[in-house]
Structures are given as C-alpha cells and as structure tokens.
Coordinates of C-alpha atoms in Angstrom, one line a residue:
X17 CA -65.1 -5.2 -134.2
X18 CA -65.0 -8.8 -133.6
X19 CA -68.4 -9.6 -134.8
X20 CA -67.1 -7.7 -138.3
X21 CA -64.0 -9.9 -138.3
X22 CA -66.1 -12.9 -137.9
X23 CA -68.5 -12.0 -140.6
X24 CA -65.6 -11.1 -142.3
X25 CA -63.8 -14.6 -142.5
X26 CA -66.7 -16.9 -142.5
X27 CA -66.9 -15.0 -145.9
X28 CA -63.6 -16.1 -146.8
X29 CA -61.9 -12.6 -146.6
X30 CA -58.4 -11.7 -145.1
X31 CA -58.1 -9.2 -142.1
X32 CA -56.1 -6.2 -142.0
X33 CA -53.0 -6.3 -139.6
X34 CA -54.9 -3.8 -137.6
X35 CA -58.1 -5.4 -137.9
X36 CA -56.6 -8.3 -136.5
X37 CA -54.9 -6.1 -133.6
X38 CA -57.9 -4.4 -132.7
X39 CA -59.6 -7.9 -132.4
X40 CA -56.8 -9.3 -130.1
X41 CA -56.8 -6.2 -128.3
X42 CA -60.9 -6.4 -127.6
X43 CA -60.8 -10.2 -126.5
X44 CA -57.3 -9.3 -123.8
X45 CA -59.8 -6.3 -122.7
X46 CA -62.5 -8.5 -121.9
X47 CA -65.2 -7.3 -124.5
X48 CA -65.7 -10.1 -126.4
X49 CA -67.9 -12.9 -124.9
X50 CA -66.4 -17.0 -124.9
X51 CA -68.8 -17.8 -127.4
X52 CA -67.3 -14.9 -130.5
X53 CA -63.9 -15.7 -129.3
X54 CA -64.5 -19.3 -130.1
X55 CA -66.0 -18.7 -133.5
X56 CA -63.2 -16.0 -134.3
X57 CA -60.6 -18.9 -133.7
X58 CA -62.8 -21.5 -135.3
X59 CA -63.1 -18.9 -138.4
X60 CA -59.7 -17.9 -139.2
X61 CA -58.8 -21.9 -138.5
X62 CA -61.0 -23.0 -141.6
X63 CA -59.9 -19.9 -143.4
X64 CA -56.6 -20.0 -142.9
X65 CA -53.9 -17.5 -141.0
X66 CA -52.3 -15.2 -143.0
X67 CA -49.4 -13.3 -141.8
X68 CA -50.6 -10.2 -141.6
X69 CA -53.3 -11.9 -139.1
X70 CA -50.7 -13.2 -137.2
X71 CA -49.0 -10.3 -137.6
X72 CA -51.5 -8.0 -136.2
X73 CA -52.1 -10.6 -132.9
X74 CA -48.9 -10.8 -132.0
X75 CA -48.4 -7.1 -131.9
X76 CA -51.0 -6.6 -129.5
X77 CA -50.4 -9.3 -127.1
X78 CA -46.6 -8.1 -127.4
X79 CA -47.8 -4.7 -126.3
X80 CA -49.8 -5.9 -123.4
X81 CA -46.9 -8.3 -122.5
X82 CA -44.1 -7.8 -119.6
X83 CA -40.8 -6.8 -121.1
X84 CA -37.3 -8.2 -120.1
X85 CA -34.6 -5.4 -120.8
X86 CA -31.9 -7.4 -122.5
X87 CA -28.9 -6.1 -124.3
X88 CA -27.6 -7.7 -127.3
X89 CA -28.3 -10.7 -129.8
X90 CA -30.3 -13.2 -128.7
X91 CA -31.5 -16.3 -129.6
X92 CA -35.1 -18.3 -128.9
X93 CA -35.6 -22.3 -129.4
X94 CA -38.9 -23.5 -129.5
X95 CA -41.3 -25.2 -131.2
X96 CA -45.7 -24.4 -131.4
X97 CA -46.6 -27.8 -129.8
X98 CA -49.2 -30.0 -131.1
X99 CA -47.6 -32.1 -132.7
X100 CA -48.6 -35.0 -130.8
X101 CA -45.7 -37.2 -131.4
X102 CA -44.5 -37.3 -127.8
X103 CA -41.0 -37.3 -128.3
X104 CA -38.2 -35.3 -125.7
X105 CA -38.1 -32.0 -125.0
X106 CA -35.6 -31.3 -127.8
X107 CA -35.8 -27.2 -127.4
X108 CA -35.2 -27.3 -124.2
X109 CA -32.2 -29.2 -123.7
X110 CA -31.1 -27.7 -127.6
X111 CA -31.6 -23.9 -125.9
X112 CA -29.4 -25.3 -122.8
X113 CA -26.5 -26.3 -125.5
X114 CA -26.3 -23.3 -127.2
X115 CA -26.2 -21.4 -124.4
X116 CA -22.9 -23.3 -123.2
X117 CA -21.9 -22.6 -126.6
X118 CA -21.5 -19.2 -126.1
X119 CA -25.0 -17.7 -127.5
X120 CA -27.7 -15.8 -124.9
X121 CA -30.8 -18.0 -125.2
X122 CA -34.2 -16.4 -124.0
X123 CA -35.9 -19.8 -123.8
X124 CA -39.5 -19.1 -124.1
X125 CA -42.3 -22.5 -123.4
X126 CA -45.6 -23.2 -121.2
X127 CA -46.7 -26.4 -119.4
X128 CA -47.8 -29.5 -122.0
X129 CA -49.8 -28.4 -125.2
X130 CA -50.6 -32.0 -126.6
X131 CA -47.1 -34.1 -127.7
X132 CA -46.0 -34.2 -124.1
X133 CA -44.3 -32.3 -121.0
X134 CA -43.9 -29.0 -122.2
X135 CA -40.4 -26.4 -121.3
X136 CA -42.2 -25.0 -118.2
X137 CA -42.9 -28.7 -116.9
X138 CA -39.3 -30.1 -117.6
X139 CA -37.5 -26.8 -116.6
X140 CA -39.0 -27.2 -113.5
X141 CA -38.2 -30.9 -113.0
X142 CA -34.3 -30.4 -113.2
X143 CA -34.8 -27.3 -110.6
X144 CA -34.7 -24.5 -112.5
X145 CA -37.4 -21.7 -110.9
X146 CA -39.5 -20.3 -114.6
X147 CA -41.8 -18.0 -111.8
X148 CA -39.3 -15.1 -112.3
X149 CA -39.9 -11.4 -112.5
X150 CA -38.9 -9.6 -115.5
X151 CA -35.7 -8.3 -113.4
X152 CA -35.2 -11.8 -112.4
X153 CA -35.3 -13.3 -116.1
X154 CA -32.7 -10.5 -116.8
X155 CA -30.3 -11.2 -113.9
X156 CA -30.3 -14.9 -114.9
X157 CA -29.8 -13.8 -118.7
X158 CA -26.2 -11.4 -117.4
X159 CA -25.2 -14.4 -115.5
X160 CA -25.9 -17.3 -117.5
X161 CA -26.8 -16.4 -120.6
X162 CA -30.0 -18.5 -120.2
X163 CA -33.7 -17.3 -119.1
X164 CA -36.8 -18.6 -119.2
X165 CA -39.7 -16.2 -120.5
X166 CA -43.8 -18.2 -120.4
X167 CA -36.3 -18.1 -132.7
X168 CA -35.9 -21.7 -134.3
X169 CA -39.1 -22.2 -134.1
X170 CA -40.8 -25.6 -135.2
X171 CA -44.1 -25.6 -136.4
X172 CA -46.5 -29.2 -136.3
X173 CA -48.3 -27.6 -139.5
X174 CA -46.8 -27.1 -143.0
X175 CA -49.3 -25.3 -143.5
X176 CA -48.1 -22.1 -141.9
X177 CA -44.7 -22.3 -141.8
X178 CA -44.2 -19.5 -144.6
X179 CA -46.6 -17.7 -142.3
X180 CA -45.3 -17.5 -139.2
X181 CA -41.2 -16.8 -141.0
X182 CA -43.5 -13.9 -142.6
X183 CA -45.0 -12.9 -139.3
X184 CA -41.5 -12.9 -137.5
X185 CA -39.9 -10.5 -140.1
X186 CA -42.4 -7.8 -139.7
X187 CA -41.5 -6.7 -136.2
X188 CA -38.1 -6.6 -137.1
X189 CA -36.7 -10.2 -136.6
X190 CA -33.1 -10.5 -138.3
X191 CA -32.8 -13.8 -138.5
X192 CA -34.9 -16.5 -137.7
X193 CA -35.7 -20.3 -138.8
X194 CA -38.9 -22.1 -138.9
X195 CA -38.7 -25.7 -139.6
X196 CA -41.2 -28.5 -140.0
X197 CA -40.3 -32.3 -140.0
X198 CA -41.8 -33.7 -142.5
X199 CA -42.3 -36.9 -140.1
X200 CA -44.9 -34.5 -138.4
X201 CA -42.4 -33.2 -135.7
X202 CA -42.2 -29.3 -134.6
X203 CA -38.5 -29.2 -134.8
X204 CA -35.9 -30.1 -137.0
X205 CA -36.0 -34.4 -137.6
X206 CA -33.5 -36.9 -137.0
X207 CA -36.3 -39.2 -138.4
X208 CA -37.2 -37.3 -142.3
X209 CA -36.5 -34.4 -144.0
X210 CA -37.1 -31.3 -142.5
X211 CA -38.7 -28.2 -144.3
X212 CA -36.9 -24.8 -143.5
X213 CA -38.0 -21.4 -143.9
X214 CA -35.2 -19.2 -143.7
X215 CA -35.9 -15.7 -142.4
X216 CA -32.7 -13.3 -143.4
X217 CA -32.5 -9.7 -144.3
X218 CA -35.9 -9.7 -144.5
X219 CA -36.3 -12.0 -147.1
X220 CA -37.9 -16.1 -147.0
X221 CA -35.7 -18.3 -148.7
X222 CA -37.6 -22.0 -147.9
X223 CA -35.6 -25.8 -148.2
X224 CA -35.3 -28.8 -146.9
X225 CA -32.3 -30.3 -145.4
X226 CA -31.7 -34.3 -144.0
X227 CA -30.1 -35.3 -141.3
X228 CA -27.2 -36.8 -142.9
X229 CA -26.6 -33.1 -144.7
X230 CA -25.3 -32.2 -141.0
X231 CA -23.4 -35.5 -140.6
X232 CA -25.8 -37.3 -138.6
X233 CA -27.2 -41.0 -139.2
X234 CA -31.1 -41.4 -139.3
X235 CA -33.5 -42.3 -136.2
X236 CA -36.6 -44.0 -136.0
X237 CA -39.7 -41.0 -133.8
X238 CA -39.6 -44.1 -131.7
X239 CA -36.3 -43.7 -130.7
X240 CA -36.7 -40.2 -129.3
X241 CA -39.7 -40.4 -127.2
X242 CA -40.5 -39.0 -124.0
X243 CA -43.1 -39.6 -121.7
X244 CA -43.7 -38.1 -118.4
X245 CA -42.2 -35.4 -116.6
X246 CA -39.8 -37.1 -114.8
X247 CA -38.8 -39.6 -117.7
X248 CA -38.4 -36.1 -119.7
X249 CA -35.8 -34.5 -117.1
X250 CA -34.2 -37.5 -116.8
X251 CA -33.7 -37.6 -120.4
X252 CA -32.9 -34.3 -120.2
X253 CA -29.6 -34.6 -118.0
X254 CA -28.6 -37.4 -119.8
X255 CA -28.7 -35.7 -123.1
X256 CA -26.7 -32.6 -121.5
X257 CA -23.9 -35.2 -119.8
X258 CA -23.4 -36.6 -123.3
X259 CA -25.1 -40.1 -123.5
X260 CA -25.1 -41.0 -127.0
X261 CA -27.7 -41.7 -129.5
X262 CA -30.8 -40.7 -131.3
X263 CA -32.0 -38.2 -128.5
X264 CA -28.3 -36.5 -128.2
X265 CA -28.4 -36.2 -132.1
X266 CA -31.4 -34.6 -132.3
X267 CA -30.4 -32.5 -129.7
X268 CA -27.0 -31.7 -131.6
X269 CA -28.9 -31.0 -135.1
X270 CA -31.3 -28.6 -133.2
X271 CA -28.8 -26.8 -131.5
X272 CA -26.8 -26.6 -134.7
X273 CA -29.5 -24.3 -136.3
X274 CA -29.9 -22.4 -132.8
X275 CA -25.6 -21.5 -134.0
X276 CA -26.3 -20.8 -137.4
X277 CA -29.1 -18.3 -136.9
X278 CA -27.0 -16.8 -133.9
X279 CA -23.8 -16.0 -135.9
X280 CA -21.7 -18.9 -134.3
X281 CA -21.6 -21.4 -137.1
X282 CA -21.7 -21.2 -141.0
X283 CA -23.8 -24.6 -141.5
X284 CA -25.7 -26.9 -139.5
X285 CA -22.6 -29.4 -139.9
X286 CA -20.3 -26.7 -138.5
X287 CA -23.2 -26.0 -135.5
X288 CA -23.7 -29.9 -135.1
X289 CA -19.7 -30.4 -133.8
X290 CA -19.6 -27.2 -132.1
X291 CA -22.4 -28.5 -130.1
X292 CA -21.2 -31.6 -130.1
X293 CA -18.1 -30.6 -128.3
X294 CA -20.0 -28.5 -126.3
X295 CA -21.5 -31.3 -124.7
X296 CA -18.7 -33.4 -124.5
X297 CA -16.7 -31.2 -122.5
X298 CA -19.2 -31.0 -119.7
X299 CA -20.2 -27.5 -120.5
X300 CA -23.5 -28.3 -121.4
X301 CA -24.3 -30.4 -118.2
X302 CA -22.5 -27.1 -116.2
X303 CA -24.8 -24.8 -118.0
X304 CA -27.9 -26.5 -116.4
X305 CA -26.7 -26.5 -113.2
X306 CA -25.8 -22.6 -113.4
X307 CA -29.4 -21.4 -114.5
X308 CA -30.7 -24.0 -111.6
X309 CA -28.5 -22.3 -109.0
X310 CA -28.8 -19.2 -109.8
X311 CA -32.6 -18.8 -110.8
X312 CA -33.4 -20.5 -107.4
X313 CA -31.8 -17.2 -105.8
X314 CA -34.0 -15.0 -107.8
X315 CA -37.7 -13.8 -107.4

C-alpha cells in the first residue's frame, strides 16, 4: 500500500482516510523499509496534509496507543514544536495554571523538537516523574487533576492550522483551539496577532485576536525566551510563584484559552484574570508541587 500512496502523492493526489490509516498502520508494523517511509513523509510534505490524511494517521497510531481511563472533560495544552523561536515552555507551565484553576489537564509533550527544551525535559527538571503507567497517569489525574501523557494546540505552520482543527473534530473532539502567532510562535503571542481556529459543535469558525483584546500589553519574542533545561524550570517556578512580566503574561493569555475551551471562562479576558488570580494566590505554585509529590509515588 505504501508504494501506491507514494505514487499516489508525488502525482499530486489526496489519500483516502483509510488509505492514509492503512499506510500508518504498515510503517507501525514494520513493513515498510526507512527509505518508503522517508519519501511518504517527504511526499505528503510537498503535497500538502489534508485532514482527512491526518485524520486517517492519527486514528491508527491512536488505536495502537496505551489508553488512560479517565472520566470526564478534559483539557490538553500543547503546541507541534518547531517553531524554532526558543522561547519558555509556555504549555507547560499554562497546563499547570489551569489545572489550579479548577480544569483536569492531560498534558501531553516529548523531549525538545527544535525551538528548545520540550514538556518531557522541563517536567522532569522541576521533579515531576512523566515515566508513568497508564494506571499511574490516571491516579495522578484523580488526585491532581494533572497528568502527563508522551487541546489548545499551537501550530509553527499557518499552513495547517485549518487542518489539524479539521482533523481534531473528526474523532469527536468538542471543543478545541488551534492558534498560530503570527510572529512564528506555536501558541498564542504576547508579541503579534495570533490566528485562531476555533473547533465547536463541529464546526471551524477561524480569527485572530491581539494581546491587548485579553487586557494584556505587548512583548518583544526576546522577552520570553528560554534556553536550557535548567534556565527553562527555573523559569518555570518563577512564572507559577507569580513573577511578573512578559513570560507570566503569556503564560496568563495561554492559560486563558486553556478556560475558555474547558467551560471555565466566557473570553480570554475573563480566562486571563481567573488565571491571573490563580497564580497569585499561590495555587498555581501548590499545583506543581502536588503533581511532583505525588507522581514520584507512582510507577
């Protein structure tokens, strides 16, 4: 099948879902040699993804992934990497907030992609243990409404944006966002406008929104960057015990959207001071130490 597919988009023709599936699903198997998998990617990269490609992936590698039994709404922060901008680890210390807040987070990350320590890296860094079971991610869920699993989703190309809030609807996603700074970052930006897809009864609604639409004051990219691992969780802690500034803010407007896809706030203003107070009572820096604690007792 994969030699089809390839043929296939090198023409400039679109894959079925279950074309796509059956692909993914020969390459996890171990039937397709380095070589096709790398012109398959190369392929549908010059082509470009369609959703029902995505679509189709997804499904498969969901299939073949471990489960986590969960009950209830929950809520995912993250962003594709790749960006290559370097900044903080916004998601993570955004998914952290909104899980004081009140929302069930199911952070999902990996180590670096290409922009910087990834979730995985600074996770682990503060002390949190991200080598859980499946049992383990769903203890640490019931008791602190935050695991770690290796949707505001941020994308570092326009180009699929529409895509992937296409791609999350089909399985069934109520709600999610997928938002693009248009200063090149995966999340939402303190720095530019942001572009928004809006996945919501099905439906795509896309915008874009400014910082100062959710009360906050513009940043220069500069003034949120990272850098190592340890510069990143130290960041990270000081965002969470309420040091103010451009990294906190971006934090704040990231979290905000984290409310307003989970049902706790009616705009991204509303989310911003919920979060904000969230961090200024001390919640937020509690919250990290919880999932720290408790995920060390876990296997």
């Amino acid at each position: 099948m994969i030699r089809e597919a390839i043929a296939a988009l090198v023409a400039g023709n679109n894959l079925t879902q279950e074309v796509a599936a059956q692909v993914m699903d020969e390459m996890m198997e171990g039937q397709a040699t380095s070589s096709q998998i790398a012109a398959f990617i190369t392929a549908l990269r010059m082509k470009g993804e369609t959703a029902d490609e995505i679509t189709g992936m997804a499904r498969t590698m969901r299939a073949r992934s471990l489960h986590v039994q969960t009950d209830g709404f929950l809520v995912d922060t993250c962003g594709t990497g790749g960006d290559g901008r370097g900044t903080i680890n916004v998601s993570t210390a955004a998914a952290i907030v909104a899980a004081a807040a009140g929302l069930r987070v199911a952070k999902h990350g990996n180590r670096s992609a290409s922009g910087g320590p990834g979730s995985a890296d600074v996770l682990e860094a503060v002390g949190v243990k991200i080598a859980l079971s499946p049992e383990g991610v769903q203890q640490c869920l019931a008791e602190t409404g935050f695991g770690f699993i290796a949707q505001v989703l941020g994308v570092s190309d326009p180009s699929v944006g529409e895509k992937m809030a296409e791609a999350l609807g089909r399985p069934g996603t109520p709600r999610a966002m997928v938002a693009y700074g248009m200063d090149g970052v995966d999340e939402l930006s303190i720095s530019a406008q942001t572009r928004v897809w809006d996945l919501q009864g099905g439906r795509v609604r896309t915008y874009q929104l400014a910082p100062e639409d959710a009360g906050l004051s513009r940043a220069n990219t500069d003034d949120i960057k990272g850098g190592t691992v340890e510069r990143n969780a130290e960041l990270l802690r000081g965002i969470l015990r309420g040091q103010p500034g451009p990294s906190l803010d971006v934090v704040l407007l990231n979290t905000a959207a984290a409310l307003v896809v989970g049902g706790k706030a009616r705009t991204l203003k509303e989310g911003v001071e919920m979060a904000r107070s969230t961090v200024q009572s001390g919640a937020a820096a509690a919250k990290l130490e919880q999932v720290v604690k408790v995920s060390q007792g876990l296997n």
